[in-house]
Amino acid sequence: MFAYYLDMALLSLRRSKGLTTLMITAVALGIGACMTTLTVVHVLSGDPLPGRSDRVFRATVDPEEIAGYVPGSDPLDQVSWIDGMNLLHARQADRQALMSGGNVAVQPPDASGAEFYTPARYTTADLFGMFGLHFVYGGPWSQADDDGRARLVVITRSLNQKLFGGVDSTGRALQVAGADLRVQGVVDDWAPKPHFHDLDAGSFGDAEQVFMPLTTSRDLQAAHSGSTSCWDSSNSNDADLERSSCAWLQYWVELDSPAKRDAYREFLVAYSRQQHDAGRFQRPPNVRLLDVPQWLDYKAVVPGDVKLQAWLASAFLVVCLVNTVGLMLARFLRRSNEVSVRRALGASRGAIMAQLLVEAAIVGLAGGIGGLLLALGGLWLVRMQPDRYAALAHMDLTMLGLTFVLAVASTVLAGWLPAWRACRIAPALQLKSS
């Protein structure tokens, strides 16, 4: 029966090519504009830690002075060296990592190679397990290496390919930030989008190629990048950051159950109260513990203008569909005699309705193909823009499938009213009048 409806629909569409072209064009324009902006929103709001984002949390406390305190205000996004080390060594979470970022000079082992700078992450050992980095060679360093300020480094697969031709380089020496470090491991390239763990380095910034112990980076005086918030008249000189009242480190914890999350929040409150009683904190306990999606929402990673464009494009799709409703209504009512004859010969209203909706679905499918081509062109234009996220504007299989589902479903929905009106025509009156 479906094949019969399909043949009838194709025959009908070919009979009035002008109206058919107008309907397909209207659907294609709406779908093209809508999918272009929805794809950009989809890419920018993607989960950077699939399967882990709901158990990895950004933790902060409020160590600032009482001056300027407003009850209910948010604490700083980062922690100081003293607080970070206190929380780290308390080890109250399943995993915890304290980190910062920077750029380091790397001298290729081949003496003839020129030194170059690359993004680096200064961190403690749990980062690799918490964020799920996969080791190609070797493995992570240990907590003892963190405490011992070991001269170790982990590099990415692409950097290993560049420096060592892709062979197992563990145990070999590599000059980083002016010091000889031993390669502890090689990880698969890791480029989460957004760059959730350090948004100060850019929400869609370059991925780190080098990982080294945070304590080692301090010994090497490797400069850190990103923001630094100081209070209590402290200065933000890199050399004084371990002693000054400045927040410059990102602190992440892994908690694999809601009960542990609640317990860790209580731990942060208890820590803040303890520091207040000791005279270090002046403000009442004010903590924040957000998982990765909450953290990205809090930092408004998806630009507001992109969200606005998505809403405007959706509204444009609705306008296009309203026009399609008018075109379909004119088209179906012009076929009143055909519908009446079929009803008089015994066709049910359901059968007529199904045939007309199949016709609408074909218009939607053709509009989806046109909309896909327009969306690909729109995404190409987005990639030409100077925004840092522009290079990410590519359509994946999910959005490709959504293009056709949205096109067919919306067009069938738009065709329901015209089809229903056509089925309500009384055959006897229509045949008499004609």
Short mmCIF file of C-alpha atoms in Angstrom, two decimals:
data_model
loop_
_atom_site.label_atom_id
_atom_site.label_comp_id
_atom_site.label_asym_id
_atom_site.label_seq_id
_atom_site.Cartn_x
_atom_site.Cartn_y
_atom_site.Cartn_z
CA MET A 1 0.00 0.00 0.00
CA PHE A 2 2.87 2.37 0.85
CA ALA A 3 4.35 1.81 -2.61
CA TYR A 4 0.99 2.75 -4.14
CA TYR A 5 0.83 5.94 -2.04
CA LEU A 6 4.39 6.71 -3.08
CA ASP A 7 3.62 6.33 -6.78
CA MET A 8 0.52 8.50 -6.44
CA ALA A 9 2.44 11.17 -4.54
CA LEU A 10 5.27 11.32 -7.09
CA LEU A 11 2.77 11.53 -9.95
CA SER A 12 0.92 14.33 -8.19
CA LEU A 13 4.10 16.30 -7.45
CA ARG A 14 5.20 16.07 -11.09
CA ARG A 15 1.86 17.45 -12.25
CA SER A 16 2.41 20.82 -10.58
CA LYS A 17 6.14 21.43 -10.69
CA GLY A 18 5.88 25.11 -9.79
CA LEU A 19 4.12 24.60 -6.48
CA THR A 20 6.32 21.62 -5.69
CA THR A 21 9.46 23.66 -6.27
CA LEU A 22 8.16 26.48 -4.06
CA MET A 23 7.34 24.09 -1.21
CA ILE A 24 10.72 22.33 -1.39
CA THR A 25 12.53 25.68 -1.52
CA ALA A 26 10.67 27.00 1.54
CA VAL A 27 11.48 23.87 3.56
CA ALA A 28 15.12 23.86 2.39
CA LEU A 29 15.66 27.50 3.39
CA GLY A 30 14.22 26.94 6.87
CA ILE A 31 16.08 23.69 7.46
CA GLY A 32 19.36 25.11 6.12
CA ALA A 33 19.30 28.16 8.41
CA CYS A 34 18.12 26.15 11.42
CA MET A 35 20.65 23.33 11.07
CA THR A 36 23.55 25.72 10.52
CA THR A 37 23.02 27.43 13.87
CA LEU A 38 21.94 24.26 15.70
CA THR A 39 25.12 22.53 14.55
CA VAL A 40 27.24 25.37 15.94
CA VAL A 41 25.38 25.21 19.28
CA HIS A 42 25.72 21.41 19.29
CA VAL A 43 29.47 21.59 18.75
CA LEU A 44 30.04 24.32 21.35
CA SER A 45 27.91 22.65 24.01
CA GLY A 46 29.35 19.17 23.51
CA ASP A 47 30.38 17.02 26.46
CA PRO A 48 34.19 17.26 26.79
CA LEU A 49 34.29 14.24 29.14
CA PRO A 50 31.81 11.66 27.80
CA GLY A 51 30.82 9.21 30.52
CA ARG A 52 32.71 11.11 33.22
CA SER A 53 31.41 14.66 33.24
CA ASP A 54 28.80 14.04 35.96
CA ARG A 55 31.37 12.75 38.44
CA VAL A 56 34.19 15.25 37.87
CA PHE A 57 33.79 18.49 39.85
CA ARG A 58 35.42 21.92 39.97
CA ALA A 59 35.90 22.77 43.67
CA THR A 60 36.56 26.23 45.12
CA VAL A 61 36.59 27.95 48.51
CA ASP A 62 36.46 31.63 49.43
CA PRO A 63 39.72 32.89 50.98
CA GLU A 64 39.33 36.60 50.14
CA GLU A 65 39.35 39.35 52.74
CA ILE A 66 36.10 40.53 54.34
CA ALA A 67 36.21 43.94 52.62
CA GLY A 68 33.84 43.86 49.67
CA TYR A 69 32.12 40.70 50.83
CA VAL A 70 28.49 40.37 49.72
CA PRO A 71 26.51 37.49 51.25
CA GLY A 72 25.51 35.03 48.56
CA SER A 73 28.25 36.08 46.14
CA ASP A 74 30.27 33.44 44.31
CA PRO A 75 33.78 32.51 45.46
CA LEU A 76 36.74 32.81 43.10
CA ASP A 77 37.02 30.27 40.30
CA GLN A 78 40.56 29.22 41.31
CA VAL A 79 42.42 28.40 44.51
CA SER A 80 45.72 29.54 46.00
CA TRP A 81 48.79 27.33 46.31
CA ILE A 82 48.28 26.92 50.06
CA ASP A 83 44.61 25.97 49.81
CA GLY A 84 45.22 23.77 46.78
CA MET A 85 47.95 21.82 48.55
CA ASN A 86 45.87 21.52 51.74
CA LEU A 87 42.88 20.15 49.83
CA LEU A 88 45.06 17.92 47.68
CA HIS A 89 46.87 16.30 50.61
CA ALA A 90 43.63 15.81 52.55
CA ARG A 91 42.70 13.27 49.82
CA GLN A 92 39.00 13.28 50.63
CA ALA A 93 37.92 12.58 47.02
CA ASP A 94 38.29 9.48 44.87
CA ARG A 95 40.78 11.46 42.78
CA GLN A 96 42.00 15.06 43.02
CA ALA A 97 44.21 17.14 40.76
CA LEU A 98 45.68 20.62 41.15
CA MET A 99 46.86 22.26 37.96
CA SER A 100 47.79 25.28 35.92
CA GLY A 101 48.79 25.89 32.33
CA GLY A 102 51.56 27.58 30.43
CA ASN A 103 53.82 27.46 27.42
CA VAL A 104 57.20 25.74 27.61
CA ALA A 105 60.23 25.67 25.38
CA VAL A 106 61.03 22.23 23.97
CA GLN A 107 64.44 21.39 22.51
CA PRO A 108 64.24 18.45 20.06
CA PRO A 109 66.68 15.61 20.88
CA ASP A 110 68.23 16.13 17.48
CA ALA A 111 70.63 18.96 18.21
CA SER A 112 70.08 20.39 14.77
CA GLY A 113 66.37 20.92 15.50
CA ALA A 114 65.21 24.38 16.48
CA GLU A 115 63.69 25.02 19.89
CA PHE A 116 59.94 25.69 19.87
CA TYR A 117 57.20 26.58 22.35
CA THR A 118 54.16 24.42 22.98
CA PRO A 119 51.18 24.50 25.39
CA ALA A 120 51.83 22.63 28.64
CA ARG A 121 49.85 21.52 31.69
CA TYR A 122 51.46 21.58 35.10
CA THR A 123 49.49 19.13 37.20
CA THR A 124 49.42 16.46 39.85
CA ALA A 125 49.28 12.76 39.04
CA ASP A 126 45.54 12.10 39.27
CA LEU A 127 44.73 14.21 36.19
CA PHE A 128 45.40 11.29 33.86
CA GLY A 129 43.00 8.89 35.55
CA MET A 130 40.38 11.50 36.35
CA PHE A 131 40.14 12.86 32.81
CA GLY A 132 40.61 9.45 31.16
CA LEU A 133 43.77 10.07 29.14
CA HIS A 134 44.93 6.91 27.36
CA PHE A 135 48.60 6.00 27.50
CA VAL A 136 50.22 4.74 24.33
CA TYR A 137 53.58 4.12 26.03
CA GLY A 138 54.56 4.17 29.71
CA GLY A 139 52.18 5.51 32.35
CA PRO A 140 51.49 8.41 34.70
CA TRP A 141 53.86 9.53 37.41
CA SER A 142 53.00 8.86 41.06
CA GLN A 143 52.05 11.02 44.04
CA ALA A 144 55.57 10.37 45.36
CA ASP A 145 56.91 11.91 42.14
CA ASP A 146 54.72 14.96 42.80
CA ASP A 147 56.02 15.28 46.34
CA GLY A 148 59.62 14.62 45.24
CA ARG A 149 59.49 17.19 42.43
CA ALA A 150 60.63 14.51 40.00
CA ARG A 151 62.10 15.61 36.69
CA LEU A 152 59.51 13.79 34.55
CA VAL A 153 57.34 14.66 31.61
CA VAL A 154 54.45 13.07 29.70
CA ILE A 155 54.03 14.04 26.07
CA THR A 156 51.27 13.49 23.52
CA ARG A 157 51.36 11.08 20.61
CA SER A 158 51.69 13.89 18.05
CA LEU A 159 54.61 15.48 19.91
CA ASN A 160 56.22 12.05 20.29
CA GLN A 161 55.87 11.59 16.54
CA LYS A 162 57.48 14.97 15.94
CA LEU A 163 60.38 14.47 18.37
CA PHE A 164 61.03 10.72 18.31
CA GLY A 165 59.43 9.50 15.09
CA GLY A 166 56.58 7.78 16.96
CA VAL A 167 58.68 5.07 18.67
CA ASP A 168 58.47 4.27 22.37
CA SER A 169 60.31 7.21 23.94
CA THR A 170 59.77 6.36 27.61
CA GLY A 171 62.96 6.71 29.62
CA ARG A 172 64.58 9.04 27.11
CA ALA A 173 65.69 12.54 28.00
CA LEU A 174 63.90 15.59 26.69
CA GLN A 175 64.88 19.18 27.34
CA VAL A 176 61.81 21.12 28.49
CA ALA A 177 61.85 24.63 29.98
CA GLY A 178 65.64 24.53 29.98
CA ALA A 179 65.97 21.29 32.01
CA ASP A 180 66.52 17.66 31.10
CA LEU A 181 63.39 15.67 31.96
CA ARG A 182 62.78 11.95 31.56
CA VAL A 183 59.85 10.92 29.38
CA GLN A 184 57.52 9.01 31.72
CA GLY A 185 54.80 8.26 29.20
CA VAL A 186 53.12 9.08 25.91
CA VAL A 187 49.35 9.74 25.82
CA ASP A 188 46.94 9.87 22.96
CA ASP A 189 46.32 13.39 21.75
CA TRP A 190 43.79 14.96 24.10
CA ALA A 191 41.88 18.03 22.93
CA PRO A 192 38.60 18.39 24.86
CA LYS A 193 36.18 20.89 23.36
CA PRO A 194 35.41 23.09 25.21
CA HIS A 195 38.72 23.41 27.06
CA PHE A 196 36.75 22.90 30.27
CA HIS A 197 39.63 22.31 32.72
CA ASP A 198 41.17 25.75 32.15
CA LEU A 199 38.78 28.18 30.47
CA ASP A 200 41.20 31.05 31.15
CA ALA A 201 43.39 29.54 28.44
CA GLY A 202 40.48 29.99 26.02
CA SER A 203 37.25 27.97 25.86
CA PHE A 204 38.39 26.49 22.57
CA GLY A 205 42.12 27.01 22.94
CA ASP A 206 44.99 24.84 21.77
CA ALA A 207 45.43 21.45 23.44
CA GLU A 208 48.39 20.78 25.72
CA GLN A 209 51.27 18.75 24.28
CA VAL A 210 53.35 18.48 27.46
CA PHE A 211 52.35 17.42 30.99
CA MET A 212 54.75 17.83 33.90
CA PRO A 213 54.42 17.67 37.71
CA LEU A 214 53.15 20.97 39.12
CA THR A 215 55.92 21.01 41.72
CA THR A 216 58.54 20.44 39.02
CA SER A 217 57.20 23.38 37.04
CA ARG A 218 57.73 25.55 40.11
CA ASP A 219 61.33 24.34 40.45
CA LEU A 220 61.94 25.13 36.78
CA GLN A 221 60.23 28.53 37.17
CA ALA A 222 58.04 27.70 34.20
CA ALA A 223 55.73 30.68 33.67
CA HIS A 224 52.04 29.95 34.01
CA SER A 225 49.33 31.43 31.79
CA GLY A 226 45.77 32.37 32.67
CA SER A 227 44.26 34.67 35.27
CA THR A 228 45.58 35.40 38.76
CA SER A 229 43.37 36.98 41.43
CA CYS A 230 45.16 38.44 44.45
CA TRP A 231 43.93 40.00 47.69
CA ASP A 232 45.45 41.18 50.94
CA SER A 233 47.93 43.43 49.03
CA SER A 234 49.73 40.39 47.58
CA ASN A 235 51.51 40.64 44.27
CA SER A 236 51.12 38.24 41.38
CA ASN A 237 54.79 37.72 40.55
CA ASP A 238 55.33 34.14 39.40
CA ALA A 239 58.20 33.68 41.84
CA ASP A 240 55.98 34.52 44.86
CA LEU A 241 52.85 32.57 43.94
CA GLU A 242 53.50 29.76 46.46
CA ARG A 243 53.47 32.24 49.37
CA SER A 244 51.15 35.00 48.20
CA SER A 245 47.39 35.34 48.68
CA CYS A 246 46.61 34.76 45.03
CA ALA A 247 44.23 32.28 43.37
CA TRP A 248 45.79 30.91 40.19
CA LEU A 249 45.31 27.12 40.27
CA GLN A 250 42.44 24.96 39.05
CA TYR A 251 41.35 22.26 41.47
CA TRP A 252 39.31 19.26 40.22
CA VAL A 253 38.01 16.25 42.12
CA GLU A 254 36.32 13.00 41.12
CA LEU A 255 33.37 11.81 43.21
CA ASP A 256 31.53 8.76 41.93
CA SER A 257 28.28 9.05 43.87
CA PRO A 258 25.86 11.76 45.08
CA ALA A 259 26.63 10.76 48.67
CA LYS A 260 30.36 11.41 48.14
CA ARG A 261 29.54 14.73 46.47
CA ASP A 262 27.50 15.84 49.48
CA ALA A 263 30.20 14.62 51.86
CA TYR A 264 32.88 16.52 49.93
CA ARG A 265 30.85 19.70 50.04
CA GLU A 266 30.64 19.32 53.80
CA PHE A 267 34.39 18.76 53.86
CA LEU A 268 34.95 22.03 51.98
CA VAL A 269 32.69 23.87 54.42
CA ALA A 270 34.53 22.31 57.38
CA TYR A 271 37.89 23.25 55.82
CA SER A 272 36.74 26.85 55.32
CA ARG A 273 35.52 27.04 58.91
CA GLN A 274 38.84 25.64 60.15
CA GLN A 275 40.81 28.19 58.14
CA HIS A 276 38.50 30.94 59.43
CA ASP A 277 39.13 29.87 63.02
CA ALA A 278 42.89 29.82 62.30
CA GLY A 279 42.72 33.41 61.02
CA ARG A 280 43.51 32.69 57.36
CA PHE A 281 39.95 33.14 56.03
CA GLN A 282 37.93 36.21 56.97
CA ARG A 283 34.68 35.38 55.24
CA PRO A 284 32.12 32.80 56.42
CA PRO A 285 32.32 29.41 54.63
CA ASN A 286 31.45 29.93 50.97
CA VAL A 287 32.21 26.98 48.72
CA ARG A 288 31.28 25.85 45.21
CA LEU A 289 31.27 22.33 43.80
CA LEU A 290 30.08 22.06 40.18
CA ASP A 291 30.26 19.10 37.83
CA VAL A 292 31.49 19.67 34.29
CA PRO A 293 28.11 20.52 32.64
CA GLN A 294 27.22 22.85 35.54
CA TRP A 295 30.66 24.45 35.32
CA LEU A 296 30.29 25.11 31.57
CA ASP A 297 26.82 26.58 32.11
CA TYR A 298 28.10 28.75 34.97
CA LYS A 299 30.91 30.09 32.76
CA ALA A 300 28.50 30.61 29.81
CA VAL A 301 30.83 28.81 27.42
CA VAL A 302 28.33 28.93 24.54
CA PRO A 303 28.33 32.59 23.39
CA GLY A 304 25.02 34.39 23.87
CA ASP A 305 24.93 35.59 20.26
CA VAL A 306 25.15 31.98 19.04
CA LYS A 307 22.13 31.03 21.17
CA LEU A 308 20.25 34.06 19.85
CA GLN A 309 21.05 33.08 16.27
CA ALA A 310 19.72 29.57 16.93
CA TRP A 311 16.44 30.99 18.23
CA LEU A 312 16.14 33.33 15.25
CA ALA A 313 16.86 30.50 12.82
CA SER A 314 14.22 28.32 14.50
CA ALA A 315 11.72 31.15 14.15
CA PHE A 316 12.66 31.44 10.46
CA LEU A 317 11.96 27.71 10.04
CA VAL A 318 8.50 28.23 11.54
CA VAL A 319 7.84 31.06 9.06
CA CYS A 320 8.92 28.83 6.18
CA LEU A 321 6.63 26.05 7.41
CA VAL A 322 3.69 28.43 7.69
CA ASN A 323 4.24 29.35 4.04
CA THR A 324 4.45 25.65 3.20
CA VAL A 325 1.09 25.10 4.92
CA GLY A 326 -0.48 27.73 2.66
CA LEU A 327 1.04 26.19 -0.47
CA MET A 328 -0.07 22.69 0.50
CA LEU A 329 -3.56 23.89 1.33
CA ALA A 330 -3.88 25.44 -2.12
CA ARG A 331 -2.48 22.34 -3.71
CA PHE A 332 -4.66 19.81 -1.89
CA LEU A 333 -7.88 21.82 -2.32
CA ARG A 334 -7.24 22.05 -6.06
CA ARG A 335 -7.48 18.27 -6.06
CA SER A 336 -10.95 18.20 -4.50
CA ASN A 337 -12.47 16.44 -7.52
CA GLU A 338 -9.80 13.73 -7.44
CA VAL A 339 -10.33 13.21 -3.73
CA SER A 340 -14.13 13.11 -4.14
CA VAL A 341 -13.93 10.51 -6.91
CA ARG A 342 -11.70 8.30 -4.77
CA ARG A 343 -14.03 8.69 -1.80
CA ALA A 344 -17.02 7.81 -4.04
CA LEU A 345 -15.18 4.67 -5.20
CA GLY A 346 -14.76 3.53 -1.60
CA ALA A 347 -11.46 5.01 -0.39
CA SER A 348 -11.60 5.85 3.32
CA ARG A 349 -10.64 9.23 4.77
CA GLY A 350 -7.70 7.51 6.45
CA ALA A 351 -6.39 6.23 3.13
CA ILE A 352 -6.72 9.69 1.54
CA MET A 353 -5.02 11.26 4.55
CA ALA A 354 -2.16 8.77 4.41
CA GLN A 355 -1.60 9.43 0.70
CA LEU A 356 -1.49 13.20 1.19
CA LEU A 357 0.90 12.90 4.16
CA VAL A 358 3.21 10.66 2.11
CA GLU A 359 3.25 13.45 -0.44
CA ALA A 360 4.15 15.92 2.32
CA ALA A 361 6.92 13.58 3.52
CA ILE A 362 8.44 13.48 0.03
CA VAL A 363 8.44 17.29 -0.03
CA GLY A 364 10.13 17.22 3.39
CA LEU A 365 12.77 14.73 2.26
CA ALA A 366 13.59 16.81 -0.83
CA GLY A 367 13.64 19.96 1.35
CA GLY A 368 15.95 18.14 3.77
CA ILE A 369 18.44 17.42 0.96
CA GLY A 370 18.34 21.07 -0.09
CA GLY A 371 18.59 22.18 3.53
CA LEU A 372 21.61 19.94 4.08
CA LEU A 373 23.44 21.55 1.16
CA LEU A 374 22.57 25.01 2.48
CA ALA A 375 23.68 24.06 6.00
CA LEU A 376 27.03 22.76 4.72
CA GLY A 377 27.50 26.05 2.89
CA GLY A 378 26.52 27.98 6.04
CA LEU A 379 29.00 26.03 8.17
CA TRP A 380 31.72 26.75 5.63
CA LEU A 381 30.97 30.46 6.02
CA VAL A 382 31.12 30.09 9.82
CA ARG A 383 34.58 28.49 9.52
CA MET A 384 35.74 31.55 7.60
CA GLN A 385 35.01 33.77 10.61
CA PRO A 386 37.82 34.84 13.00
CA ASP A 387 36.16 33.36 16.12
CA ARG A 388 38.23 30.70 17.93
CA TYR A 389 35.36 28.21 17.81
CA ALA A 390 34.84 28.68 14.07
CA ALA A 391 37.11 25.78 13.11
CA LEU A 392 34.86 23.39 15.05
CA ALA A 393 31.82 24.10 12.87
CA HIS A 394 31.48 20.72 11.19
CA MET A 395 28.37 18.57 10.93
CA ASP A 396 28.62 15.15 12.56
CA LEU A 397 26.43 12.09 11.93
CA THR A 398 24.04 13.05 14.73
CA MET A 399 23.27 16.42 13.17
CA LEU A 400 23.15 14.87 9.68
CA GLY A 401 20.43 12.49 10.84
CA LEU A 402 18.63 15.28 12.69
CA THR A 403 18.54 17.32 9.45
CA PHE A 404 16.37 14.75 7.68
CA VAL A 405 14.30 13.86 10.75
CA LEU A 406 13.51 17.54 11.35
CA ALA A 407 12.78 18.20 7.66
CA VAL A 408 10.42 15.25 7.19
CA ALA A 409 8.72 15.52 10.60
CA SER A 410 8.12 19.27 10.37
CA THR A 411 6.80 19.04 6.81
CA VAL A 412 4.44 16.17 7.66
CA LEU A 413 3.24 18.19 10.63
CA ALA A 414 2.76 21.22 8.37
CA GLY A 415 0.84 19.07 5.86
CA TRP A 416 -1.55 17.64 8.43
CA LEU A 417 -3.97 20.59 8.41
CA PRO A 418 -4.23 20.85 4.58
CA ALA A 419 -4.66 17.08 4.33
CA TRP A 420 -7.34 17.10 7.02
CA ARG A 421 -9.21 19.91 5.22
CA ALA A 422 -9.05 17.99 1.93
CA CYS A 423 -10.43 14.84 3.57
CA ARG A 424 -13.40 16.73 5.05
CA ILE A 425 -14.83 17.57 1.61
CA ALA A 426 -18.27 15.94 1.03
CA PRO A 427 -17.89 13.84 -2.18
CA ALA A 428 -21.53 14.18 -3.33
CA LEU A 429 -21.62 17.97 -3.10
CA GLN A 430 -18.21 18.32 -4.73
CA LEU A 431 -19.11 16.05 -7.65
CA LYS A 432 -22.45 17.81 -8.17
CA SER A 433 -20.84 21.23 -8.17
CA SER A 434 -18.22 20.13 -10.70
#
